[in-house]
mmCIF file of C-alpha atoms and ligand atoms in Angstrom:
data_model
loop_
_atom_site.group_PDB
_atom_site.id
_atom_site.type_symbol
_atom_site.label_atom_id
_atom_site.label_comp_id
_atom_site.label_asym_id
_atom_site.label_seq_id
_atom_site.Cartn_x
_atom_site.Cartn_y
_atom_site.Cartn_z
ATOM 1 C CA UNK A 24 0.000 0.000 0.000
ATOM 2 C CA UNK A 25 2.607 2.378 0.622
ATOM 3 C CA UNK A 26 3.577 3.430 -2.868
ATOM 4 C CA UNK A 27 0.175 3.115 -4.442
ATOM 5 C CA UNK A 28 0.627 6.867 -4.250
ATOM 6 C CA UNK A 29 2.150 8.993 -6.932
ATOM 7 C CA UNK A 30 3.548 12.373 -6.612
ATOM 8 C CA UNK A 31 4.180 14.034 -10.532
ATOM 9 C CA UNK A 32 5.047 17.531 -11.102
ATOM 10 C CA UNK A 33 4.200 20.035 -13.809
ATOM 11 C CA UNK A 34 6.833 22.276 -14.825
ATOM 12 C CA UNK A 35 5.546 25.115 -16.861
ATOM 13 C CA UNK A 36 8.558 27.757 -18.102
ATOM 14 C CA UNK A 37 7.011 31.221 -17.506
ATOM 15 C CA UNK A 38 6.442 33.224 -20.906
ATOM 16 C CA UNK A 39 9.468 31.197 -22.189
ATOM 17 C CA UNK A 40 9.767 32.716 -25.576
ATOM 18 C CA UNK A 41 9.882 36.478 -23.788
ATOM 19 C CA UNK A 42 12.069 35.174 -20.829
ATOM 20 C CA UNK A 43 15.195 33.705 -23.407
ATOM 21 C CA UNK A 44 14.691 36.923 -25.239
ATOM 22 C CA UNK A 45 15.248 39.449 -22.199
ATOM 23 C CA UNK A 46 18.216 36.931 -20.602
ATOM 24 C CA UNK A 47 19.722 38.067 -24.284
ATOM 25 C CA UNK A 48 18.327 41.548 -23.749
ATOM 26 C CA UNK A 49 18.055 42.871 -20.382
ATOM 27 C CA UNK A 50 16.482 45.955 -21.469
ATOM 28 C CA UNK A 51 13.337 44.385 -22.056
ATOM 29 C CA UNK A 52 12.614 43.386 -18.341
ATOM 30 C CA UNK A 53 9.697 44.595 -17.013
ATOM 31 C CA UNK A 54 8.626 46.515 -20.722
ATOM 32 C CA UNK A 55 5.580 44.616 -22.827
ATOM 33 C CA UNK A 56 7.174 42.354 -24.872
ATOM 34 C CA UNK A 57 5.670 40.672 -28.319
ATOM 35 C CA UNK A 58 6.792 37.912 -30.012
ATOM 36 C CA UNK A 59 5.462 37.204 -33.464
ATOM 37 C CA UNK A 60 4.847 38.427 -36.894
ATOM 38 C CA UNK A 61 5.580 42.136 -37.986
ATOM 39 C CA UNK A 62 3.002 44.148 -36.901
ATOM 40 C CA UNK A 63 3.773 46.452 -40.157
ATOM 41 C CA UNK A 64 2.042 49.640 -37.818
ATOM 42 C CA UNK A 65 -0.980 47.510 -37.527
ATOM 43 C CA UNK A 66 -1.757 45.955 -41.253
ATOM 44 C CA UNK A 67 0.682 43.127 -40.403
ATOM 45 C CA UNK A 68 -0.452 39.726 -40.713
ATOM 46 C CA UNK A 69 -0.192 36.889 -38.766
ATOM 47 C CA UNK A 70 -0.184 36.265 -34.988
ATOM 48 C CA UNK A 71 1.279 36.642 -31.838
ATOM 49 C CA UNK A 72 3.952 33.728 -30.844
ATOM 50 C CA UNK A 73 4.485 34.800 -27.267
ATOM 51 C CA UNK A 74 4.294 37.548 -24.890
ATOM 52 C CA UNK A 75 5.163 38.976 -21.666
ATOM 53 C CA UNK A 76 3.134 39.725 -18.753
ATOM 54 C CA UNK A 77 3.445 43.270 -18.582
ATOM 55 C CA UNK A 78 1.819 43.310 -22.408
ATOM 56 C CA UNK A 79 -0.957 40.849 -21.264
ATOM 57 C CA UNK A 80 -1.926 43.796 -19.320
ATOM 58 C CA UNK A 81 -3.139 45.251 -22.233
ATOM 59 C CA UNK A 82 -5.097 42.552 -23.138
ATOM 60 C CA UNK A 83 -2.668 40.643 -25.453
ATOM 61 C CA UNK A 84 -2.175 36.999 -25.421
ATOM 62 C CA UNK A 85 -0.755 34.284 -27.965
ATOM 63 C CA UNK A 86 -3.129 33.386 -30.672
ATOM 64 C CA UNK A 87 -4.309 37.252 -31.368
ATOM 65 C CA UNK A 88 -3.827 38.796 -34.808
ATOM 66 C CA UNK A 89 -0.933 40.655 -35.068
ATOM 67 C CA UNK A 90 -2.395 43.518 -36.342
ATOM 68 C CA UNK A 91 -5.084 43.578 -33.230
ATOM 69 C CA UNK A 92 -2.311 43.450 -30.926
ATOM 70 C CA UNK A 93 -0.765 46.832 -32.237
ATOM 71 C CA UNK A 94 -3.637 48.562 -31.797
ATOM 72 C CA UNK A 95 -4.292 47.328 -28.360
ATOM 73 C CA UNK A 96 -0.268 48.161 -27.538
ATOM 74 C CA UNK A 97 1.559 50.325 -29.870
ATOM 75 C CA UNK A 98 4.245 51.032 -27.463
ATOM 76 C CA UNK A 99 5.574 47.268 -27.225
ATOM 77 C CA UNK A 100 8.810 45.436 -28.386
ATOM 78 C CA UNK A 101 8.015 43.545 -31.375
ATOM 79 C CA UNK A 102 10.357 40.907 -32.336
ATOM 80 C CA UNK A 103 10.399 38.272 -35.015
ATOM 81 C CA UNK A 104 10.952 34.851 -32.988
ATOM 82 C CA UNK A 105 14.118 32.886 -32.946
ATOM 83 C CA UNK A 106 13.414 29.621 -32.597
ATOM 84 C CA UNK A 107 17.132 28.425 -33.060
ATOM 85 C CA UNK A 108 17.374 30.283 -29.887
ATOM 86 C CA UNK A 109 14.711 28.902 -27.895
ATOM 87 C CA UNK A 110 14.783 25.346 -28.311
ATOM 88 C CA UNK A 111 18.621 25.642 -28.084
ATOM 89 C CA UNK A 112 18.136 26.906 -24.145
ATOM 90 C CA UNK A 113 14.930 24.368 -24.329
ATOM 91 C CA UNK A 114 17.549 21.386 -24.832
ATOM 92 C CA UNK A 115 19.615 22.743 -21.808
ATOM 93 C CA UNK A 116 16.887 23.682 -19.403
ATOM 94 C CA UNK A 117 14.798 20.393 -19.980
ATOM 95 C CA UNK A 118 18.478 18.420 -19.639
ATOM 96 C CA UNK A 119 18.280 19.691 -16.293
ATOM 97 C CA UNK A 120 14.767 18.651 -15.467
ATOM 98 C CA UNK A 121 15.550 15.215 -16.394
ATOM 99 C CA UNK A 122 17.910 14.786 -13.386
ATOM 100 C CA UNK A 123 15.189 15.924 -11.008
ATOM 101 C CA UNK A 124 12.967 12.837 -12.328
ATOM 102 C CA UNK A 125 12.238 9.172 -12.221
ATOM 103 C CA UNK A 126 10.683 9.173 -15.419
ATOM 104 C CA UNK A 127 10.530 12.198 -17.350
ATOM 105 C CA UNK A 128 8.190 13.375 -20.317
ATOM 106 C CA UNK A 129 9.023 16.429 -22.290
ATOM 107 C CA UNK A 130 5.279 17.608 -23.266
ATOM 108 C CA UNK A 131 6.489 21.121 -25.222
ATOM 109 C CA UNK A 132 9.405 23.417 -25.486
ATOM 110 C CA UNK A 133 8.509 24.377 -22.428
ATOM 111 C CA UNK A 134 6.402 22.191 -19.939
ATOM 112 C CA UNK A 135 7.383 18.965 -18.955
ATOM 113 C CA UNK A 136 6.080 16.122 -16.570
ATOM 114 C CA UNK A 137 8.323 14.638 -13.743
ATOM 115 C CA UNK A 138 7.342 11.391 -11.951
ATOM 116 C CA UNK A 139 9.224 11.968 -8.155
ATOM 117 C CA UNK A 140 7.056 9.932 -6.424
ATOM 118 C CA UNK A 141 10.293 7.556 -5.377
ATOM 119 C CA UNK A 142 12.271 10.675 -4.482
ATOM 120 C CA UNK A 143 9.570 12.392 -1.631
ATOM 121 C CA UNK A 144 7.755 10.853 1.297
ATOM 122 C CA UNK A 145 5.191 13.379 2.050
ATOM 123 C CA UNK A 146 3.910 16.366 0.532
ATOM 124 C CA UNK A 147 6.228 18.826 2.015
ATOM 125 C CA UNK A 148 9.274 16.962 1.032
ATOM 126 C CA UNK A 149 7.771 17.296 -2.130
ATOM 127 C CA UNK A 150 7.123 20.731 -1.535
ATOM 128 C CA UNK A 151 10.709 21.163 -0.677
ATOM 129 C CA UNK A 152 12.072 19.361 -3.872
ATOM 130 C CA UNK A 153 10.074 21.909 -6.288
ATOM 131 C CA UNK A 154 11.683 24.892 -4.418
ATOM 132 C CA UNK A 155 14.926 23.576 -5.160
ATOM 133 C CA UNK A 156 14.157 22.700 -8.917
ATOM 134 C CA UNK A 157 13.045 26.525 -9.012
ATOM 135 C CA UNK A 158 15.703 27.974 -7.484
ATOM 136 C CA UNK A 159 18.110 25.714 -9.756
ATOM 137 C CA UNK A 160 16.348 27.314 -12.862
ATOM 138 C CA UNK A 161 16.927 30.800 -11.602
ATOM 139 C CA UNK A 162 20.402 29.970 -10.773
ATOM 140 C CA UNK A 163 21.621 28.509 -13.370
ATOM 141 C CA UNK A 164 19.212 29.691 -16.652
ATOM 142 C CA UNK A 165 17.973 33.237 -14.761
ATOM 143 C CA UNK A 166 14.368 31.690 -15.883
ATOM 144 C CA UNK A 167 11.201 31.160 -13.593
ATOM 145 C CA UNK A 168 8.914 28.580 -13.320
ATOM 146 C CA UNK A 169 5.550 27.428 -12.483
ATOM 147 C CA UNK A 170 5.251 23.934 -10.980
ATOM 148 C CA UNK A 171 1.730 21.797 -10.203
ATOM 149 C CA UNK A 172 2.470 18.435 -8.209
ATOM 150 C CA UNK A 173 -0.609 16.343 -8.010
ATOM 151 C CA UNK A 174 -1.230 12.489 -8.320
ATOM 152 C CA UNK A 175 -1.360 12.325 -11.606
ATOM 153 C CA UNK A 176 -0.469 14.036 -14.814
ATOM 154 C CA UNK A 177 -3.649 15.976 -15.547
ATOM 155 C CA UNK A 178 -3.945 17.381 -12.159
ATOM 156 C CA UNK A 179 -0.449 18.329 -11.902
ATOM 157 C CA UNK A 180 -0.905 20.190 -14.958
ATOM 158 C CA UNK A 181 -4.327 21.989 -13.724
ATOM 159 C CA UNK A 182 -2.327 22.764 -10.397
ATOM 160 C CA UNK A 183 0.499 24.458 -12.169
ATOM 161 C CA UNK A 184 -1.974 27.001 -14.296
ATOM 162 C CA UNK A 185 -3.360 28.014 -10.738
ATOM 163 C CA UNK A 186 -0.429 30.193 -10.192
ATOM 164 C CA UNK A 187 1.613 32.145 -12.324
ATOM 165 C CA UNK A 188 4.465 33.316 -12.640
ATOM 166 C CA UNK A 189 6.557 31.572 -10.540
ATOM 167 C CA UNK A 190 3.939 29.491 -8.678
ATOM 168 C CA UNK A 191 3.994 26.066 -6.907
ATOM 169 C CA UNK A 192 0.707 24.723 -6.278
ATOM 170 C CA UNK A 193 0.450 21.297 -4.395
ATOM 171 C CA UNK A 194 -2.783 19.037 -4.196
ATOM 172 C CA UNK A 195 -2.489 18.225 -0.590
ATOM 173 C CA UNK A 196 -1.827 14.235 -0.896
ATOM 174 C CA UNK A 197 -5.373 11.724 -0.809
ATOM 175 C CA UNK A 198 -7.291 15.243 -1.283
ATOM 176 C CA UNK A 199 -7.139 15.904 -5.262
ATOM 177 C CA UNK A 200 -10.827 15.490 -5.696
ATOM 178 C CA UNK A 201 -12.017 17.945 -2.849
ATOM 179 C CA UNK A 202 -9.145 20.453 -4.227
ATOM 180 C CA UNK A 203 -10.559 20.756 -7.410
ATOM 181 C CA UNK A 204 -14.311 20.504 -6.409
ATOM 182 C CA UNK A 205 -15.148 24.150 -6.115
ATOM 183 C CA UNK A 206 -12.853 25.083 -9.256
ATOM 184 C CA UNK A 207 -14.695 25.860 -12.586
ATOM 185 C CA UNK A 208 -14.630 23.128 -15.181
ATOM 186 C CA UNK A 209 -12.648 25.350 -17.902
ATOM 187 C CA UNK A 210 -9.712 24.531 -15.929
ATOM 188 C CA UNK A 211 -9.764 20.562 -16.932
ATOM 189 C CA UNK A 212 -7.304 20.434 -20.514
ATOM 190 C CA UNK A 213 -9.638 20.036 -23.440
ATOM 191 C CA UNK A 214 -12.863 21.992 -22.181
ATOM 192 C CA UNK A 215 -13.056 24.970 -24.075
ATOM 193 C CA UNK A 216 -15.816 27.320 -24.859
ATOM 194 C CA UNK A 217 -18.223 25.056 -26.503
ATOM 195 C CA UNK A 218 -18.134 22.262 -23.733
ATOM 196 C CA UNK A 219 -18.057 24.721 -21.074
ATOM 197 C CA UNK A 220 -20.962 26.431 -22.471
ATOM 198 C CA UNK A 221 -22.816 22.635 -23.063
ATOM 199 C CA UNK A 222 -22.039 21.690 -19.400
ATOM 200 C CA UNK A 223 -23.402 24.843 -17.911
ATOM 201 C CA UNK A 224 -26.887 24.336 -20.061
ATOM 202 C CA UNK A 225 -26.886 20.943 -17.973
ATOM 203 C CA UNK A 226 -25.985 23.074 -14.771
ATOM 204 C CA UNK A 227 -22.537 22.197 -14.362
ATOM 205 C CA UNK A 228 -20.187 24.761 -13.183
ATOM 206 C CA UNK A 229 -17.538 23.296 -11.527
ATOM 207 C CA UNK A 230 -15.811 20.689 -11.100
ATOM 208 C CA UNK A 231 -17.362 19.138 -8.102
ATOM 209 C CA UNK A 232 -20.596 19.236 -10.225
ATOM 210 C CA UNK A 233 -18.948 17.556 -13.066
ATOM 211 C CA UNK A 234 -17.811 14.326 -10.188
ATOM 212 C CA UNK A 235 -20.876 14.098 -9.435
ATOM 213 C CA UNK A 236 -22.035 13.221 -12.925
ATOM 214 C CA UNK A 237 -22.157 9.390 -13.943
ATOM 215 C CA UNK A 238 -19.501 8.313 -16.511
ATOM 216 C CA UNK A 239 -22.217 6.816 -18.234
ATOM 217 C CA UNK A 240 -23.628 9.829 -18.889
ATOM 218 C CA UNK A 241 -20.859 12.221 -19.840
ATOM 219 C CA UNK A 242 -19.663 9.075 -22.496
ATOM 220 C CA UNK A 243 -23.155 9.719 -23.662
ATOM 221 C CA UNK A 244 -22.762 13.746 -24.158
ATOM 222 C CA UNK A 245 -18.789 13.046 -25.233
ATOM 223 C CA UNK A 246 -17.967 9.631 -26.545
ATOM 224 C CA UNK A 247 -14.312 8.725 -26.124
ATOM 225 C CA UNK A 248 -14.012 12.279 -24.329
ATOM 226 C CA UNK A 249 -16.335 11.681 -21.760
ATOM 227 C CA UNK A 250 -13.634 8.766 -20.497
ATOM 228 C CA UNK A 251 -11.408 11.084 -20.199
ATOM 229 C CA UNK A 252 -13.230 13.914 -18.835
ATOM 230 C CA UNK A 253 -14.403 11.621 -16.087
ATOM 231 C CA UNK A 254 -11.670 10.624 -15.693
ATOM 232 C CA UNK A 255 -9.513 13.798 -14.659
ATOM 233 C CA UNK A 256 -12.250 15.109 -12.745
ATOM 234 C CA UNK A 257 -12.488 12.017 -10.614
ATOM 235 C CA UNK A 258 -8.758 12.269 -10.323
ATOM 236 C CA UNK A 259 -8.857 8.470 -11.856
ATOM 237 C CA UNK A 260 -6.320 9.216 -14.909
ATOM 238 C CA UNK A 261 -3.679 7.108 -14.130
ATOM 239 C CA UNK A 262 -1.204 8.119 -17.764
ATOM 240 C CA UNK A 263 2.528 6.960 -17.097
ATOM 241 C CA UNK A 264 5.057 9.675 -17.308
ATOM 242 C CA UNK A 265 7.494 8.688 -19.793
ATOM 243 C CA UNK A 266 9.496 9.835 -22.628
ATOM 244 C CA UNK A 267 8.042 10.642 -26.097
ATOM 245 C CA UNK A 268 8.773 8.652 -29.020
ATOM 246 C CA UNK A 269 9.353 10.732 -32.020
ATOM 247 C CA UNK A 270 5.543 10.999 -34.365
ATOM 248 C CA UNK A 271 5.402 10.184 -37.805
ATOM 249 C CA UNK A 272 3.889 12.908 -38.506
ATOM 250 C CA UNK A 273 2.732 16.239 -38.319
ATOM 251 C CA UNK A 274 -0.538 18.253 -39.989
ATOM 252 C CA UNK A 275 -2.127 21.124 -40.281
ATOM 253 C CA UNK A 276 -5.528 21.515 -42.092
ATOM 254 C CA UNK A 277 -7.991 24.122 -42.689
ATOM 255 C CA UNK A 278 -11.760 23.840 -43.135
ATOM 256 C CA UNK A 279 -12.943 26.814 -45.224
ATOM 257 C CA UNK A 280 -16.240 28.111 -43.428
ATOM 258 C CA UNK A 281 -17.474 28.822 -47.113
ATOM 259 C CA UNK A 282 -16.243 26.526 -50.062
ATOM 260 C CA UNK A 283 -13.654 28.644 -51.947
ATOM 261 C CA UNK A 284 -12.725 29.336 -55.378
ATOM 262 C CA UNK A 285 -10.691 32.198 -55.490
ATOM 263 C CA UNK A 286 -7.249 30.418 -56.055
ATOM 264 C CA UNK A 287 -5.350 33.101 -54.338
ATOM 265 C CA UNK A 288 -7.137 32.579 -51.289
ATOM 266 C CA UNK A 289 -6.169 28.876 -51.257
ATOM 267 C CA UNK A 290 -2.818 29.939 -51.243
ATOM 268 C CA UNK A 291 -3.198 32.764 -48.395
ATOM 269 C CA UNK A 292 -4.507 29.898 -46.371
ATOM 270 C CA UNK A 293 -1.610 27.446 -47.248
ATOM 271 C CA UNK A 294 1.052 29.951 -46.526
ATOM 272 C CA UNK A 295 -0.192 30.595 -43.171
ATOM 273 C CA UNK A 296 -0.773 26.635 -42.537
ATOM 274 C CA UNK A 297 3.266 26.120 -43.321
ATOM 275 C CA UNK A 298 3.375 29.240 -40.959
ATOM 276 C CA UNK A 299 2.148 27.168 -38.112
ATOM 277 C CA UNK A 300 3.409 23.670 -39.157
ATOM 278 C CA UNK A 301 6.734 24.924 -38.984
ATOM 279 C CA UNK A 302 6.179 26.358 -35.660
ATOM 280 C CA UNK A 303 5.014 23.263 -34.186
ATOM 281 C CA UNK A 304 7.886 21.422 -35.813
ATOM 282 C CA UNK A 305 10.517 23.912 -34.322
ATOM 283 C CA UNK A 306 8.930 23.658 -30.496
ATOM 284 C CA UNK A 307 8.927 19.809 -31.152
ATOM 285 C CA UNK A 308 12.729 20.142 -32.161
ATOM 286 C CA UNK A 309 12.106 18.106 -35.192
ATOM 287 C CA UNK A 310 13.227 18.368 -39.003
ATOM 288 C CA UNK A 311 11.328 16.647 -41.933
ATOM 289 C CA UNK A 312 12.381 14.868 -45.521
ATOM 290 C CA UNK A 313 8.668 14.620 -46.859
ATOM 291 C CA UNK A 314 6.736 17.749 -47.377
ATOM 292 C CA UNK A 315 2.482 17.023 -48.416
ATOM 293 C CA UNK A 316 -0.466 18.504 -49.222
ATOM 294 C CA UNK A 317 -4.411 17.838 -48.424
ATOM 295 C CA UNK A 318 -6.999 18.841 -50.736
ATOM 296 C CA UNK A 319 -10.630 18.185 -50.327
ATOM 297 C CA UNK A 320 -13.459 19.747 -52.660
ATOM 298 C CA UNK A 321 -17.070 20.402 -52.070
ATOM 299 C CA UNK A 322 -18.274 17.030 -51.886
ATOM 300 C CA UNK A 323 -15.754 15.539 -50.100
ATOM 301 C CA UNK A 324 -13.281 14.591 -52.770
ATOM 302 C CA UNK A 325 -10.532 14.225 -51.127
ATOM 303 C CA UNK A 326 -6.619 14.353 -52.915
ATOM 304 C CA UNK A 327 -3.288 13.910 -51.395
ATOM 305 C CA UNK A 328 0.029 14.696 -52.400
ATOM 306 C CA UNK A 329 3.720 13.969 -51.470
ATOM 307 C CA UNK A 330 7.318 15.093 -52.458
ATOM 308 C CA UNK A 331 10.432 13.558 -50.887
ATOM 309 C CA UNK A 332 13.154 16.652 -50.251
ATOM 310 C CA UNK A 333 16.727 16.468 -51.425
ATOM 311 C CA UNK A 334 17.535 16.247 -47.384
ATOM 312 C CA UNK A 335 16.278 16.490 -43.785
ATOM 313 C CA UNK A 336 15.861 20.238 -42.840
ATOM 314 C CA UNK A 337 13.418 22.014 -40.686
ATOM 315 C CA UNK A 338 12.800 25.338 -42.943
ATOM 316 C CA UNK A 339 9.802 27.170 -44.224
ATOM 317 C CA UNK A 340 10.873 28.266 -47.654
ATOM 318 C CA UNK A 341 11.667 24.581 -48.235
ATOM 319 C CA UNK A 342 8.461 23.538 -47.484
ATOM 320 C CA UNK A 343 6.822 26.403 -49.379
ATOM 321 C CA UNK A 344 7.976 25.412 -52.452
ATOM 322 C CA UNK A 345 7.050 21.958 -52.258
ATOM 323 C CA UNK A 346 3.791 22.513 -51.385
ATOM 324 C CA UNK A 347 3.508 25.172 -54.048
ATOM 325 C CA UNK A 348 4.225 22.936 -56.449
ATOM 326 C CA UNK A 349 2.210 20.443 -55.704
ATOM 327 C CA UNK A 350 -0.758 22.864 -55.631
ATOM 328 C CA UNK A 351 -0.142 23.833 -59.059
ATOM 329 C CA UNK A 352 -1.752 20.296 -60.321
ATOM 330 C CA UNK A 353 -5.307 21.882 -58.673
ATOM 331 C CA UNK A 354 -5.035 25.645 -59.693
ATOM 332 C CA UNK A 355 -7.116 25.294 -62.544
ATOM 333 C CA UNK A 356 -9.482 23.393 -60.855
ATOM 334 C CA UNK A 357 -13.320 24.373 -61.409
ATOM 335 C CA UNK A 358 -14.566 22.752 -58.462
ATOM 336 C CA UNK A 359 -14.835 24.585 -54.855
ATOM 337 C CA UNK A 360 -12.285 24.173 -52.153
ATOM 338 C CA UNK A 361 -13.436 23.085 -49.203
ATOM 339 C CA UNK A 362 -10.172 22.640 -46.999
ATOM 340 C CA UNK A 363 -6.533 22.377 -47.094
ATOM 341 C CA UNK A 364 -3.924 21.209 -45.250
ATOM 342 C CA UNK A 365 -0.104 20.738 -45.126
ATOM 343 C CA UNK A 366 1.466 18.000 -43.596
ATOM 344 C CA UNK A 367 5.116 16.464 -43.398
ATOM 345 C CA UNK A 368 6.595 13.025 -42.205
ATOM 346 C CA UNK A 369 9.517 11.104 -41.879
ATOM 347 C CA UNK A 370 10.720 13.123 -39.109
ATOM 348 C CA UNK A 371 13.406 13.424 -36.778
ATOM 349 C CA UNK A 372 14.632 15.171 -33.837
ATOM 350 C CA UNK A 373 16.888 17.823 -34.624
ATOM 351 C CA UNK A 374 20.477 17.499 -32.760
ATOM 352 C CA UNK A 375 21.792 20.508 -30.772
ATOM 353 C CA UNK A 376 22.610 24.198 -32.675
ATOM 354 C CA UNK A 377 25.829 25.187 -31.426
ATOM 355 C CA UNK A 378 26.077 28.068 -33.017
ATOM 356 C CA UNK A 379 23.642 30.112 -31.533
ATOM 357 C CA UNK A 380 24.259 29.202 -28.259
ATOM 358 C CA UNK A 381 27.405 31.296 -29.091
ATOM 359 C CA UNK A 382 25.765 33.929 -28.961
ATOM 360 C CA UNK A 383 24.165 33.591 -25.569
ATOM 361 C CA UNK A 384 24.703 35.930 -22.626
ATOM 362 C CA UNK A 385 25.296 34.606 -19.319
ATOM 363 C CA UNK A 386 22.106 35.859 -16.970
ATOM 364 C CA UNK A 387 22.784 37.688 -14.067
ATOM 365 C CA UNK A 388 23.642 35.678 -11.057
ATOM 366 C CA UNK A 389 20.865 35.654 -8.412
HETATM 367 MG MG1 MG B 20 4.931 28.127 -20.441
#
């Protein structure tokens, strides 16, 4: 009986992106900060990567046009992000995380999951052993972060969204389902507006309302999601923490909320779909030798496309141009787009950049 307990943490980098940008320049401490497309003095397109706390103030977050965001905050830093950069200090920080664990699961550039439950007896000793972890990233990166421990994965990672920056929230051991009772449900990953707004037509605010719901009946509203939503509410997911094999692939597709014809607007929509793929494939580390296209016309016809590259490499124009030309075949096309996508496989994890970690200055010591 006496390990049937698990103690995981959450480790959440604060405003990562912003935070390796002012350890490079210290002049942007404490100013809003914007990472993301040019905001071209507002008709910019494209959205906002990252930002710092001081510009959520004004109402900015990650996700929100560009262009919305300058007129919001004129007055903020906007820089182009340098993802060399950050998943070069990601490589480092998360090496260091590692050590800390049993088992260890990198989740994104910048959160991770830690399985300590053979390294603490009690909750303050776990307590004790997420101060240090902090105070090692501040030492030794000058970076803050925010740590959930809970019994399992999902409500470590609720706990560590509870406070922030620089929080450490513990779920007091055998108490995880009385801790999140009086919460609201939009804190559970996955419920967003449309299930939040769904559960409250069935009177379901919080979380403790949500236990008290029959799996039965939430598999009934949710399907396969209604497992799962049970299941982190009842504090019954029971996910091992281990390390991520690397996918086969990655997508991205978008649905056109009117079937299109315009050509030019397919390939708006394309460009900004490698935008984001290559994003995703820079936070994942990874690099790609297949670049391939989805298209699916009113009706549902549905065509794919491939092209193997000359090499591995992780770049945008390179996977412009492939795409491009495999979009040609469908330019002339009569029929009405429905939805695109962009998609590439036979991935790999990129190895360490050394050379801009050349260019890294040392943070301040504590
Ligand atoms: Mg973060």
């Amino acid at each position: 009986l006496a390990q049937s307990y698990r103690t995981i943490f959450h480790v959440d980098l604060d405003a990562f992106y912003v935070s390796v940008e002012t350890l490079r320049n210290p002049k942007l401490r404490g100013m809003p900060v914007v990472v993301g497309s040019d905001p071209e003095g507002g008709s910019g397109r494209g959205v906002v990567v990252a930002c710092s706390y001081e510009a959520r103030e004004f109402g900015l977050k990650s996700g929100m046009p560009i262009s919305r965001a300058y007129r919001l905050c004129p007055e903020a830093v906007y820089l182009r992000p340098d993802f060399e950069l950050y998943r070069a200090k990601s490589i480092e920080v998360m090496k260091v995380l590692r050590e800390y664990a049993e088992a260890f699961e990198q989740l994104s550039i910048d959160e991770a999951f830690l399985d300590v439950t053979d390294k603490v007896k009690n909750d303050s000793e776990a307590l004790q052993l997420a101060s240090d972890l902090q105070k090692a990233l501040r030492a030794r990166f000058g970076l803050s972060c925010s740590i959930g421990i809970g019994p399992n994965k999902s409500s470590a990672k609720i706990a560590s969204d509870l406070k922030k920056p620089n929080g450490l929230t513990l779920i007091p051991r055998g108490r995880a389902t009385q801790f999140f009772a009086p919460l609201n449900v939009s804190v559970i990953p996955g419920i967003g507006k449309k299930t939040r707004a769904f559960l409250e037509e069935k009177g379901i605010r919080t979380v403790g309302q949500l236990q008290s719901v029959p799996g039965k009946q939430l598999i009934e509203w949710f399907g396969k999601g209604g497992v799962w939503l049970w299941g982190v509410a009842n504090v019954k997911e029971n996910l091992p923490v281990r390390e991520r094999n690397t996918p086969k692939s990655l997508s991205v597709e978008r649905t056109f909320r009117h079937d299109v014809t315009d050509f030019s607007k397919v390939e708006d929509v394309i460009q900004d779909a490698c935008a984001e793929l290559i994003r995703r494939l820079k936070e994942a580390n990874l690099e790609y030798l297949v670049a391939g296209i989805k298209v699916r016309f009113s009706g549902f016809e549905t065509h794919t496309r491939e092209k193997k590259l000359p090499g591995y490499t992780s770049g945008q124009e390179a996977l412009l141009d492939a795409v491009n030309l495999l979009l040609k075949e469908f330019k002339n096309s009569s029929r009405p787009f429905r939805l695109v996508g962009v998609r590439v496989s036979q991935l790999r994890r990129q190895t360490i950049p050394t050379t801009s970690l050349s260019s890294w200055v040392e943070p301040d010591s504590p």
